[in-house]
Amino acid sequence: MSDYLLIQSQDPFESSATLRDYELATDLASAGNKVTLFLVQNGTLAGRQGANNAALSALSAKGVDVLADDFSLRERGISEESLADGVKATSLETAFDQFAAGTKTIWL
Amino acid sequence: MSDKKALTFSIMDGPFEQARIVTVLRMIDIAAKRGYKISVFAYEGAVSLPFAKQAQHPNAVHGNDLAEENHPLAKDWIAALMKTARDNGGELDWINCGLCVDERGMGDAIDGVRRGTPGDLWSCASESDNTLIVGTR
């Protein structure tokens, strides 16, 4: 089993491929891997409460750690309080630490 | 490998177009502040990032002169990252794909940038603790 860091910079409203990326995260977690999905840039838009984000919300239930870049959130006027359940704001440094530690990192 | 981390980034987006480059440069900034050994392999449009002839401009629409507009330039960001790495005991080795440079006439790069081939990406990745490939979309 391995650790995976998946960096998602697109949102499902601009690219349907994003939904396939969520499936990849789910499949990796279901196979027993530790998976973090790090939302950055427009990828953070999917993490808002009220967004049509059932696919994203399902990830935490499957054991995927869903994080959102706080800088990208601020750029887009998204407060941490307005994030959907299971999505946690954090700094880019959190993702960087995983990358530097050797976690298999994929920019989706 | 030394006790300092060695990390490789591969990028292909040009300047002034995609937020991806800003995010990657933010990651490189973290590595530079920690004094890590950083290798960047830039190919396709990304070889334009350290192009030396990038220039600031005024913005008549906004009514700003050159100084007021103070338009950020990717080449200056990269030079600053190289300095940050050096100041913290690290290194930023920026490799521009030679073929991509020639295709685009981007040979005039800032100091510290060298030409290379995809073989350099392989070498850097082989000697690094981790590698991040950031493709375009």
mmCIF file of C-alpha atoms in Angstrom:
data_model
loop_
_atom_site.group_PDB
_atom_site.id
_atom_site.type_symbol
_atom_site.label_atom_id
_atom_site.label_comp_id
_atom_site.label_asym_id
_atom_site.label_seq_id
_atom_site.Cartn_x
_atom_site.Cartn_y
_atom_site.Cartn_z
ATOM 1 C CA MET A 1 0.000 0.000 0.000
ATOM 2 C CA SER A 2 1.210 3.504 -0.794
ATOM 3 C CA ASP A 3 0.546 7.133 -0.004
ATOM 4 C CA TYR A 4 -0.843 9.241 -2.834
ATOM 5 C CA LEU A 5 -1.177 12.988 -3.182
ATOM 6 C CA LEU A 6 -3.505 14.011 -5.994
ATOM 7 C CA ILE A 7 -3.433 17.709 -6.872
ATOM 8 C CA GLN A 8 -6.622 18.901 -8.539
ATOM 9 C CA SER A 9 -6.543 22.346 -10.161
ATOM 10 C CA GLN A 10 -9.717 22.034 -12.230
ATOM 11 C CA ASP A 11 -13.343 21.961 -11.122
ATOM 12 C CA PRO A 12 -16.017 19.581 -12.412
ATOM 13 C CA PHE A 13 -17.988 22.479 -13.904
ATOM 14 C CA GLU A 14 -15.278 23.244 -16.454
ATOM 15 C CA SER A 15 -13.946 19.750 -17.049
ATOM 16 C CA SER A 16 -15.864 16.489 -16.812
ATOM 17 C CA ALA A 17 -12.522 14.709 -16.586
ATOM 18 C CA THR A 18 -12.434 15.931 -12.993
ATOM 19 C CA LEU A 19 -15.113 13.384 -12.108
ATOM 20 C CA ARG A 20 -12.850 10.624 -13.442
ATOM 21 C CA ASP A 21 -10.101 12.039 -11.244
ATOM 22 C CA TYR A 22 -12.377 11.746 -8.210
ATOM 23 C CA GLU A 23 -12.999 8.130 -9.194
ATOM 24 C CA LEU A 24 -9.257 7.549 -9.314
ATOM 25 C CA ALA A 25 -8.981 8.884 -5.776
ATOM 26 C CA THR A 26 -11.815 6.620 -4.643
ATOM 27 C CA ASP A 27 -10.335 3.551 -6.324
ATOM 28 C CA LEU A 28 -6.920 4.162 -4.798
ATOM 29 C CA ALA A 29 -8.446 4.563 -1.344
ATOM 30 C CA SER A 30 -10.653 1.497 -1.789
ATOM 31 C CA ALA A 31 -7.523 -0.484 -2.615
ATOM 32 C CA GLY A 32 -6.165 0.388 0.816
ATOM 33 C CA ASN A 33 -3.914 3.309 -0.078
ATOM 34 C CA LYS A 34 -3.724 6.533 1.903
ATOM 35 C CA VAL A 35 -5.016 9.209 -0.454
ATOM 36 C CA THR A 36 -5.064 12.981 -0.175
ATOM 37 C CA LEU A 37 -6.896 15.084 -2.747
ATOM 38 C CA PHE A 38 -5.532 18.612 -2.638
ATOM 39 C CA LEU A 39 -7.791 21.179 -4.282
ATOM 40 C CA VAL A 40 -6.025 24.228 -5.672
ATOM 41 C CA GLN A 41 -6.925 27.129 -7.994
ATOM 42 C CA ASN A 42 -10.398 26.523 -9.528
ATOM 43 C CA GLY A 43 -10.362 23.045 -8.049
ATOM 44 C CA THR A 44 -11.416 24.686 -4.789
ATOM 45 C CA LEU A 45 -14.736 25.831 -6.311
ATOM 46 C CA ALA A 46 -16.041 22.289 -6.029
ATOM 47 C CA GLY A 47 -15.475 22.344 -2.278
ATOM 48 C CA ARG A 48 -18.111 24.973 -1.521
ATOM 49 C CA GLN A 49 -21.281 24.189 0.374
ATOM 50 C CA GLY A 50 -24.175 24.192 -2.038
ATOM 51 C CA ALA A 51 -22.072 23.382 -5.064
ATOM 52 C CA ASN A 52 -23.191 20.373 -7.034
ATOM 53 C CA ASN A 53 -20.454 18.331 -5.461
ATOM 54 C CA ALA A 54 -21.919 14.972 -4.488
ATOM 55 C CA ALA A 55 -18.987 13.215 -6.120
ATOM 56 C CA LEU A 56 -16.537 15.245 -4.069
ATOM 57 C CA SER A 57 -18.478 14.795 -0.843
ATOM 58 C CA ALA A 58 -18.470 11.046 -1.399
ATOM 59 C CA LEU A 59 -14.676 11.030 -1.335
ATOM 60 C CA SER A 60 -14.364 11.653 2.394
ATOM 61 C CA ALA A 61 -16.802 8.837 3.064
ATOM 62 C CA LYS A 62 -14.473 6.601 1.082
ATOM 63 C CA GLY A 63 -11.501 7.592 3.227
ATOM 64 C CA VAL A 64 -9.944 10.233 0.984
ATOM 65 C CA ASP A 65 -8.535 13.243 2.831
ATOM 66 C CA VAL A 66 -9.851 16.278 0.936
ATOM 67 C CA LEU A 67 -7.893 19.497 1.477
ATOM 68 C CA ALA A 68 -8.269 22.929 -0.108
ATOM 69 C CA ASP A 69 -5.500 25.482 -0.622
ATOM 70 C CA ASP A 70 -6.272 28.457 1.612
ATOM 71 C CA PHE A 71 -4.575 30.903 -0.786
ATOM 72 C CA SER A 72 -6.798 29.756 -3.663
ATOM 73 C CA LEU A 73 -9.840 30.047 -1.387
ATOM 74 C CA ARG A 74 -8.969 33.629 -0.455
ATOM 75 C CA GLU A 75 -8.388 34.538 -4.114
ATOM 76 C CA ARG A 76 -11.923 33.353 -4.896
ATOM 77 C CA GLY A 77 -13.629 34.859 -1.858
ATOM 78 C CA ILE A 78 -14.447 31.463 -0.368
ATOM 79 C CA SER A 79 -14.377 31.419 3.412
ATOM 80 C CA GLU A 80 -13.285 28.339 5.302
ATOM 81 C CA GLU A 81 -16.705 28.305 6.982
ATOM 82 C CA SER A 82 -18.401 27.943 3.614
ATOM 83 C CA LEU A 83 -16.615 24.727 2.715
ATOM 84 C CA ALA A 84 -18.635 21.537 2.412
ATOM 85 C CA ASP A 85 -18.424 18.832 5.047
ATOM 86 C CA GLY A 86 -15.274 16.794 4.627
ATOM 87 C CA VAL A 87 -13.296 19.573 2.937
ATOM 88 C CA LYS A 88 -10.635 21.200 5.061
ATOM 89 C CA ALA A 89 -8.704 24.388 4.301
ATOM 90 C CA THR A 90 -4.952 24.218 4.668
ATOM 91 C CA SER A 91 -1.818 25.788 3.267
ATOM 92 C CA LEU A 92 0.070 24.695 0.184
ATOM 93 C CA GLU A 93 2.852 23.765 2.581
ATOM 94 C CA THR A 94 0.745 20.820 3.758
ATOM 95 C CA ALA A 95 0.717 19.354 0.269
ATOM 96 C CA PHE A 96 4.353 20.272 -0.259
ATOM 97 C CA ASP A 97 5.363 18.402 2.901
ATOM 98 C CA GLN A 98 3.758 15.234 1.562
ATOM 99 C CA PHE A 99 5.486 15.677 -1.788
ATOM 100 C CA ALA A 100 8.863 16.314 -0.145
ATOM 101 C CA ALA A 101 8.386 13.249 2.034
ATOM 102 C CA GLY A 102 8.204 11.100 -1.074
ATOM 103 C CA THR A 103 4.454 10.609 -1.396
ATOM 104 C CA LYS A 104 3.492 9.599 -4.913
ATOM 105 C CA THR A 105 2.270 12.897 -6.278
ATOM 106 C CA ILE A 106 0.117 13.296 -9.357
ATOM 107 C CA TRP A 107 -1.002 16.635 -10.769
ATOM 108 C CA LEU A 108 -4.385 15.714 -12.250
ATOM 109 C CA MET B 1 21.757 11.543 -1.310
ATOM 110 C CA SER B 2 22.548 14.338 1.121
ATOM 111 C CA ASP B 3 20.411 15.198 4.137
ATOM 112 C CA LYS B 4 18.887 18.041 2.128
ATOM 113 C CA LYS B 5 15.934 17.068 0.007
ATOM 114 C CA ALA B 6 16.322 17.035 -3.746
ATOM 115 C CA LEU B 7 13.138 17.684 -5.714
ATOM 116 C CA THR B 8 12.429 17.839 -9.431
ATOM 117 C CA PHE B 9 9.604 19.702 -11.137
ATOM 118 C CA SER B 10 8.676 19.398 -14.789
ATOM 119 C CA ILE B 11 6.480 22.106 -16.279
ATOM 120 C CA MET B 12 5.193 22.929 -19.742
ATOM 121 C CA ASP B 13 2.922 25.991 -19.448
ATOM 122 C CA GLY B 14 4.074 29.408 -20.591
ATOM 123 C CA PRO B 15 3.921 32.652 -18.615
ATOM 124 C CA PHE B 16 0.882 34.913 -18.211
ATOM 125 C CA GLU B 17 -1.614 32.188 -19.127
ATOM 126 C CA GLN B 18 -2.214 29.516 -16.506
ATOM 127 C CA ALA B 19 -2.503 29.619 -12.726
ATOM 128 C CA ARG B 20 -0.723 26.260 -12.631
ATOM 129 C CA ILE B 21 2.622 27.977 -13.079
ATOM 130 C CA VAL B 22 1.989 30.273 -10.127
ATOM 131 C CA THR B 23 1.122 27.294 -7.947
ATOM 132 C CA VAL B 24 4.241 25.408 -9.008
ATOM 133 C CA LEU B 25 6.385 28.476 -8.363
ATOM 134 C CA ARG B 26 4.794 28.730 -4.914
ATOM 135 C CA MET B 27 5.877 25.136 -4.268
ATOM 136 C CA ILE B 28 9.379 25.914 -5.529
ATOM 137 C CA ASP B 29 9.429 28.932 -3.205
ATOM 138 C CA ILE B 30 8.775 26.667 -0.209
ATOM 139 C CA ALA B 31 11.597 24.375 -1.320
ATOM 140 C CA ALA B 32 13.942 27.318 -1.889
ATOM 141 C CA LYS B 33 13.283 28.720 1.577
ATOM 142 C CA ARG B 34 14.174 25.324 3.042
ATOM 143 C CA GLY B 35 17.456 25.223 1.135
ATOM 144 C CA TYR B 36 16.520 22.170 -0.902
ATOM 145 C CA LYS B 37 18.204 21.159 -4.132
ATOM 146 C CA ILE B 38 15.642 21.978 -6.792
ATOM 147 C CA SER B 39 15.685 20.987 -10.423
ATOM 148 C CA VAL B 40 13.206 22.357 -12.917
ATOM 149 C CA PHE B 41 12.865 20.896 -16.381
ATOM 150 C CA ALA B 42 10.903 23.340 -18.526
ATOM 151 C CA TYR B 43 9.647 22.263 -21.905
ATOM 152 C CA GLU B 44 7.231 23.439 -24.589
ATOM 153 C CA GLY B 45 5.817 26.849 -23.614
ATOM 154 C CA ALA B 46 7.483 26.825 -20.208
ATOM 155 C CA VAL B 47 10.851 27.654 -21.780
ATOM 156 C CA SER B 48 9.425 31.185 -22.147
ATOM 157 C CA LEU B 49 9.188 31.630 -18.377
ATOM 158 C CA PRO B 50 12.813 32.815 -17.905
ATOM 159 C CA PHE B 51 12.988 34.701 -21.230
ATOM 160 C CA ALA B 52 15.249 37.687 -20.585
ATOM 161 C CA LYS B 53 13.446 40.116 -22.894
ATOM 162 C CA GLN B 54 10.159 40.091 -20.990
ATOM 163 C CA ALA B 55 9.321 43.729 -20.276
ATOM 164 C CA GLN B 56 6.904 45.638 -18.119
ATOM 165 C CA HIS B 57 4.400 47.901 -19.825
ATOM 166 C CA PRO B 58 2.010 50.705 -18.936
ATOM 167 C CA ASN B 59 -1.733 50.049 -18.995
ATOM 168 C CA ALA B 60 -3.613 52.825 -20.763
ATOM 169 C CA VAL B 61 -6.984 51.176 -20.088
ATOM 170 C CA HIS B 62 -6.372 51.415 -16.361
ATOM 171 C CA GLY B 63 -4.640 54.769 -16.681
ATOM 172 C CA ASN B 64 -1.446 53.393 -15.173
ATOM 173 C CA ASP B 65 2.038 54.333 -16.276
ATOM 174 C CA LEU B 66 4.861 51.811 -16.226
ATOM 175 C CA ALA B 67 5.663 52.254 -12.552
ATOM 176 C CA GLU B 68 2.032 52.292 -11.439
ATOM 177 C CA GLU B 69 1.199 49.170 -13.412
ATOM 178 C CA ASN B 70 4.322 47.392 -12.067
ATOM 179 C CA HIS B 71 3.449 44.317 -14.072
ATOM 180 C CA PRO B 72 5.002 41.158 -12.600
ATOM 181 C CA LEU B 73 7.327 39.226 -14.870
ATOM 182 C CA ALA B 74 7.950 35.496 -14.694
ATOM 183 C CA LYS B 75 11.671 35.942 -15.359
ATOM 184 C CA ASP B 76 11.957 38.115 -12.230
ATOM 185 C CA TRP B 77 10.089 35.559 -10.128
ATOM 186 C CA ILE B 78 12.493 32.856 -11.292
ATOM 187 C CA ALA B 79 15.556 35.010 -10.616
ATOM 188 C CA ALA B 80 14.182 35.710 -7.128
ATOM 189 C CA LEU B 81 13.618 32.007 -6.509
ATOM 190 C CA MET B 82 17.199 31.258 -7.564
ATOM 191 C CA LYS B 83 18.441 33.879 -5.106
ATOM 192 C CA THR B 84 16.211 32.559 -2.312
ATOM 193 C CA ALA B 85 17.573 29.059 -2.886
ATOM 194 C CA ARG B 86 21.172 30.288 -2.798
ATOM 195 C CA ASP B 87 20.584 32.455 0.283
ATOM 196 C CA ASN B 88 19.276 29.413 2.131
ATOM 197 C CA GLY B 89 22.121 27.132 1.124
ATOM 198 C CA GLY B 90 20.223 25.399 -1.638
ATOM 199 C CA GLU B 91 20.199 25.488 -5.397
ATOM 200 C CA LEU B 92 17.703 25.998 -8.194
ATOM 201 C CA ASP B 93 18.905 24.370 -11.396
ATOM 202 C CA TRP B 94 16.622 25.536 -14.214
ATOM 203 C CA ILE B 95 16.901 23.507 -17.401
ATOM 204 C CA ASN B 96 15.189 24.655 -20.579
ATOM 205 C CA CYS B 97 14.538 22.007 -23.239
ATOM 206 C CA GLY B 98 16.881 23.019 -26.058
ATOM 207 C CA LEU B 99 14.614 21.930 -28.900
ATOM 208 C CA CYS B 100 11.693 23.828 -27.386
ATOM 209 C CA VAL B 101 13.895 26.906 -27.008
ATOM 210 C CA ASP B 102 14.991 26.803 -30.633
ATOM 211 C CA GLU B 103 11.440 26.305 -31.903
ATOM 212 C CA ARG B 104 10.346 29.442 -30.085
ATOM 213 C CA GLY B 105 13.479 31.580 -30.414
ATOM 214 C CA MET B 106 13.739 31.741 -26.629
ATOM 215 C CA GLY B 107 17.513 31.394 -26.402
ATOM 216 C CA ASP B 108 17.984 34.647 -24.509
ATOM 217 C CA ALA B 109 17.275 33.465 -20.969
ATOM 218 C CA ILE B 110 18.222 35.014 -17.632
ATOM 219 C CA ASP B 111 21.447 33.987 -15.900
ATOM 220 C CA GLY B 112 21.288 30.614 -14.231
ATOM 221 C CA VAL B 113 19.206 28.937 -16.928
ATOM 222 C CA ARG B 114 20.835 26.198 -18.976
ATOM 223 C CA ARG B 115 19.870 24.193 -22.025
ATOM 224 C CA GLY B 116 19.132 20.517 -21.727
ATOM 225 C CA THR B 117 17.257 17.527 -23.052
ATOM 226 C CA PRO B 118 14.602 15.156 -21.713
ATOM 227 C CA GLY B 119 17.570 13.061 -20.622
ATOM 228 C CA ASP B 120 18.267 15.730 -18.013
ATOM 229 C CA LEU B 121 14.767 15.272 -16.634
ATOM 230 C CA TRP B 122 15.499 11.570 -16.286
ATOM 231 C CA SER B 123 18.817 12.269 -14.551
ATOM 232 C CA CYS B 124 17.302 14.833 -12.179
ATOM 233 C CA ALA B 125 14.373 12.566 -11.335
ATOM 234 C CA SER B 126 16.731 9.649 -10.709
ATOM 235 C CA GLU B 127 18.741 11.715 -8.251
ATOM 236 C CA SER B 128 15.750 13.324 -6.507
ATOM 237 C CA ASP B 129 13.665 12.348 -3.509
ATOM 238 C CA ASN B 130 10.540 13.056 -5.542
ATOM 239 C CA THR B 131 9.418 14.429 -8.895
ATOM 240 C CA LEU B 132 6.283 16.310 -9.871
ATOM 241 C CA ILE B 133 5.214 16.374 -13.502
ATOM 242 C CA VAL B 134 2.793 19.182 -14.297
ATOM 243 C CA GLY B 135 1.311 18.848 -17.749
ATOM 244 C CA THR B 136 -0.757 21.412 -19.569
ATOM 245 C CA ARG B 137 -4.508 21.056 -20.169
#
